[in-house]
One Martini backbone bead per residue (centre of mass of N, CA, C, O) as a GRO file, in nm:
protein
  162
    1UNK     BB    1   0.789   1.575 -10.760
    2UNK     BB    2   0.986   1.452 -10.544
    3UNK     BB    3   1.279   1.394 -10.366
    4UNK     BB    4   1.556   1.228 -10.293
    5UNK     BB    5   1.658   1.040 -10.038
    6UNK     BB    6   1.927   1.018  -9.784
    7UNK     BB    7   2.103   0.746  -9.560
    8UNK     BB    8   2.289   0.743  -9.275
    9UNK     BB    9   2.295   0.696  -8.942
   10UNK     BB   10   1.956   0.740  -8.915
   11UNK     BB   11   1.691   0.709  -8.686
   12UNK     BB   12   1.499   0.869  -8.912
   13UNK     BB   13   1.484   0.624  -9.134
   14UNK     BB   14   1.310   0.449  -9.314
   15UNK     BB   15   1.162   0.169  -9.405
   16UNK     BB   16   1.199  -0.101  -9.605
   17UNK     BB   17   0.986  -0.195  -9.910
   18UNK     BB   18   1.217  -0.342 -10.026
   19UNK     BB   19   1.451  -0.484 -10.159
   20UNK     BB   20   1.732  -0.508 -10.168
   21UNK     BB   21   2.028  -0.310 -10.320
   22UNK     BB   22   2.242  -0.369 -10.576
   23UNK     BB   23   2.564  -0.196 -10.650
   24UNK     BB   24   2.732   0.055 -10.823
   25UNK     BB   25   3.056   0.243 -10.768
   26UNK     BB   26   3.283   0.527 -10.871
   27UNK     BB   27   3.609   0.636 -10.854
   28UNK     BB   28   3.702   0.922 -11.065
   29UNK     BB   29   4.017   1.000 -11.173
   30UNK     BB   30   4.174   1.313 -11.235
   31UNK     BB   31   4.444   1.507 -11.179
   32UNK     BB   32   4.343   1.471 -10.872
   33UNK     BB   33   4.040   1.426 -10.933
   34UNK     BB   34   3.676   1.387 -10.851
   35UNK     BB   35   3.400   1.217 -11.002
   36UNK     BB   36   3.072   1.417 -11.001
   37UNK     BB   37   2.714   1.407 -10.985
   38UNK     BB   38   2.432   1.586 -11.024
   39UNK     BB   39   2.116   1.494 -10.935
   40UNK     BB   40   1.794   1.516 -11.045
   41UNK     BB   41   1.648   1.373 -10.773
   42UNK     BB   42   1.817   1.595 -10.563
   43UNK     BB   43   2.058   1.798 -10.593
   44UNK     BB   44   2.308   1.613 -10.563
   45UNK     BB   45   2.614   1.474 -10.500
   46UNK     BB   46   2.779   1.180 -10.682
   47UNK     BB   47   2.839   0.915 -10.798
   48UNK     BB   48   2.902   0.685 -11.002
   49UNK     BB   49   2.601   0.482 -11.079
   50UNK     BB   50   2.418   0.154 -10.993
   51UNK     BB   51   2.211  -0.068 -11.066
   52UNK     BB   52   2.186  -0.436 -11.072
   53UNK     BB   53   2.142  -0.642 -11.281
   54UNK     BB   54   2.047  -0.957 -11.341
   55UNK     BB   55   2.225  -1.016 -11.612
   56UNK     BB   56   2.506  -0.885 -11.442
   57UNK     BB   57   2.823  -0.808 -11.349
   58UNK     BB   58   2.964  -0.572 -11.168
   59UNK     BB   59   3.150  -0.471 -11.376
   60UNK     BB   60   2.923  -0.441 -11.609
   61UNK     BB   61   2.777  -0.224 -11.439
   62UNK     BB   62   2.968  -0.014 -11.424
   63UNK     BB   63   3.040  -0.001 -11.734
   64UNK     BB   64   2.757   0.104 -11.790
   65UNK     BB   65   2.722   0.360 -11.572
   66UNK     BB   66   2.955   0.524 -11.704
   67UNK     BB   67   2.839   0.551 -12.011
   68UNK     BB   68   2.542   0.665 -11.932
   69UNK     BB   69   2.671   0.925 -11.748
   70UNK     BB   70   2.937   1.013 -11.934
   71UNK     BB   71   3.060   0.830 -12.202
   72UNK     BB   72   3.256   0.636 -12.115
   73UNK     BB   73   3.513   0.397 -12.207
   74UNK     BB   74   3.535   0.109 -12.005
   75UNK     BB   75   3.733  -0.130 -11.895
   76UNK     BB   76   3.819  -0.384 -11.699
   77UNK     BB   77   4.127  -0.311 -11.677
   78UNK     BB   78   4.051  -0.024 -11.513
   79UNK     BB   79   3.954  -0.179 -11.279
   80UNK     BB   80   3.921  -0.136 -10.919
   81UNK     BB   81   3.842  -0.327 -10.643
   82UNK     BB   82   3.774  -0.207 -10.333
   83UNK     BB   83   3.463  -0.215 -10.181
   84UNK     BB   84   3.192  -0.289  -9.963
   85UNK     BB   85   2.875  -0.164  -9.889
   86UNK     BB   86   2.669  -0.290  -9.607
   87UNK     BB   87   2.507  -0.095  -9.425
   88UNK     BB   88   2.182  -0.087  -9.331
   89UNK     BB   89   2.167   0.234  -9.325
   90UNK     BB   90   2.174   0.249  -9.630
   91UNK     BB   91   1.909   0.474  -9.758
   92UNK     BB   92   1.640   0.496 -10.006
   93UNK     BB   93   1.429   0.766 -10.117
   94UNK     BB   94   1.189   0.787 -10.347
   95UNK     BB   95   0.939   0.943 -10.534
   96UNK     BB   96   0.783   0.636 -10.598
   97UNK     BB   97   0.813   0.483 -10.261
   98UNK     BB   98   1.079   0.387 -10.260
   99UNK     BB   99   1.252   0.169 -10.015
  100UNK     BB  100   1.600   0.126  -9.997
  101UNK     BB  101   1.870  -0.089  -9.953
  102UNK     BB  102   2.224  -0.014 -10.004
  103UNK     BB  103   2.439  -0.206 -10.205
  104UNK     BB  104   2.806  -0.169 -10.259
  105UNK     BB  105   3.026  -0.161 -10.525
  106UNK     BB  106   3.358  -0.004 -10.524
  107UNK     BB  107   3.542   0.155 -10.768
  108UNK     BB  108   3.852   0.216 -10.926
  109UNK     BB  109   3.938   0.518 -11.160
  110UNK     BB  110   4.225   0.590 -11.385
  111UNK     BB  111   4.272   0.868 -11.562
  112UNK     BB  112   4.514   0.983 -11.852
  113UNK     BB  113   4.312   1.110 -12.062
  114UNK     BB  114   4.168   1.319 -12.265
  115UNK     BB  115   3.793   1.389 -12.200
  116UNK     BB  116   3.462   1.349 -12.262
  117UNK     BB  117   3.169   1.463 -12.124
  118UNK     BB  118   2.826   1.326 -12.082
  119UNK     BB  119   2.499   1.386 -11.975
  120UNK     BB  120   2.257   1.259 -11.857
  121UNK     BB  121   1.924   1.247 -11.737
  122UNK     BB  122   2.039   1.213 -11.419
  123UNK     BB  123   2.209   1.470 -11.497
  124UNK     BB  124   2.296   1.809 -11.453
  125UNK     BB  125   2.644   1.723 -11.364
  126UNK     BB  126   2.962   1.738 -11.442
  127UNK     BB  127   3.273   1.701 -11.193
  128UNK     BB  128   3.573   1.789 -11.109
  129UNK     BB  129   3.723   1.744 -10.787
  130UNK     BB  130   3.879   1.853 -10.514
  131UNK     BB  131   3.932   1.778 -10.205
  132UNK     BB  132   3.871   2.049 -10.090
  133UNK     BB  133   3.587   2.071 -10.292
  134UNK     BB  134   3.437   1.857 -10.116
  135UNK     BB  135   3.377   1.969  -9.840
  136UNK     BB  136   3.137   2.181  -9.988
  137UNK     BB  137   2.965   1.976 -10.054
  138UNK     BB  138   2.636   1.820 -10.136
  139UNK     BB  139   2.625   1.493 -10.028
  140UNK     BB  140   2.526   1.215 -10.043
  141UNK     BB  141   2.496   0.993  -9.763
  142UNK     BB  142   2.587   0.719  -9.969
  143UNK     BB  143   2.862   0.891 -10.039
  144UNK     BB  144   3.025   1.064  -9.832
  145UNK     BB  145   3.168   0.772  -9.681
  146UNK     BB  146   3.318   0.689  -9.934
  147UNK     BB  147   3.488   0.918  -9.998
  148UNK     BB  148   3.636   0.944  -9.725
  149UNK     BB  149   3.754   0.700  -9.729
  150UNK     BB  150   3.933   0.745  -9.962
  151UNK     BB  151   4.063   1.027  -9.869
  152UNK     BB  152   4.217   0.875  -9.604
  153UNK     BB  153   4.351   0.617  -9.775
  154UNK     BB  154   4.484   0.796 -10.036
  155UNK     BB  155   4.546   1.082  -9.877
  156UNK     BB  156   4.736   1.191  -9.625
  157UNK     BB  157   4.666   1.515  -9.656
  158UNK     BB  158   4.401   1.444  -9.553
  159UNK     BB  159   4.209   1.597  -9.284
  160UNK     BB  160   3.894   1.452  -9.178
  161UNK     BB  161   3.796   1.488  -9.422
  162UNK     BB  162   3.426   1.573  -9.522
   0.00000   0.00000   0.00000
């Protein structure tokens, strides 16, 4: 089976063959570092998150995704809605043949206590990265600009983004 491919502002991206996909992602910070997962479907780093189920709110979606992908229990009071990314050039091409336009609501979560992370079947690895380390990673195109925006807006000492 092939790998998932992600596109952002790429004229060579394939055209979607499925309805738009609404989902959520979380920028989870702990001790000044950002949590990313190494995805099994692409061997690329990405934010924690996933697709919205038909019977849930955006907040329920990100709480579920965080629990499924990390085993962390987050309550709605710990979430801070940050931004929606809806650029039509955000495309995901998956091994099953589905090609979708991805619309993502991004939430910020700051953790202040020691916790244990547990990988799901969707992740090869979970790890926190410093801002400097983020610049060296192979991050999925549909998440790289989100992380870059976050770093530039929340961390004045970061120059030029990732």
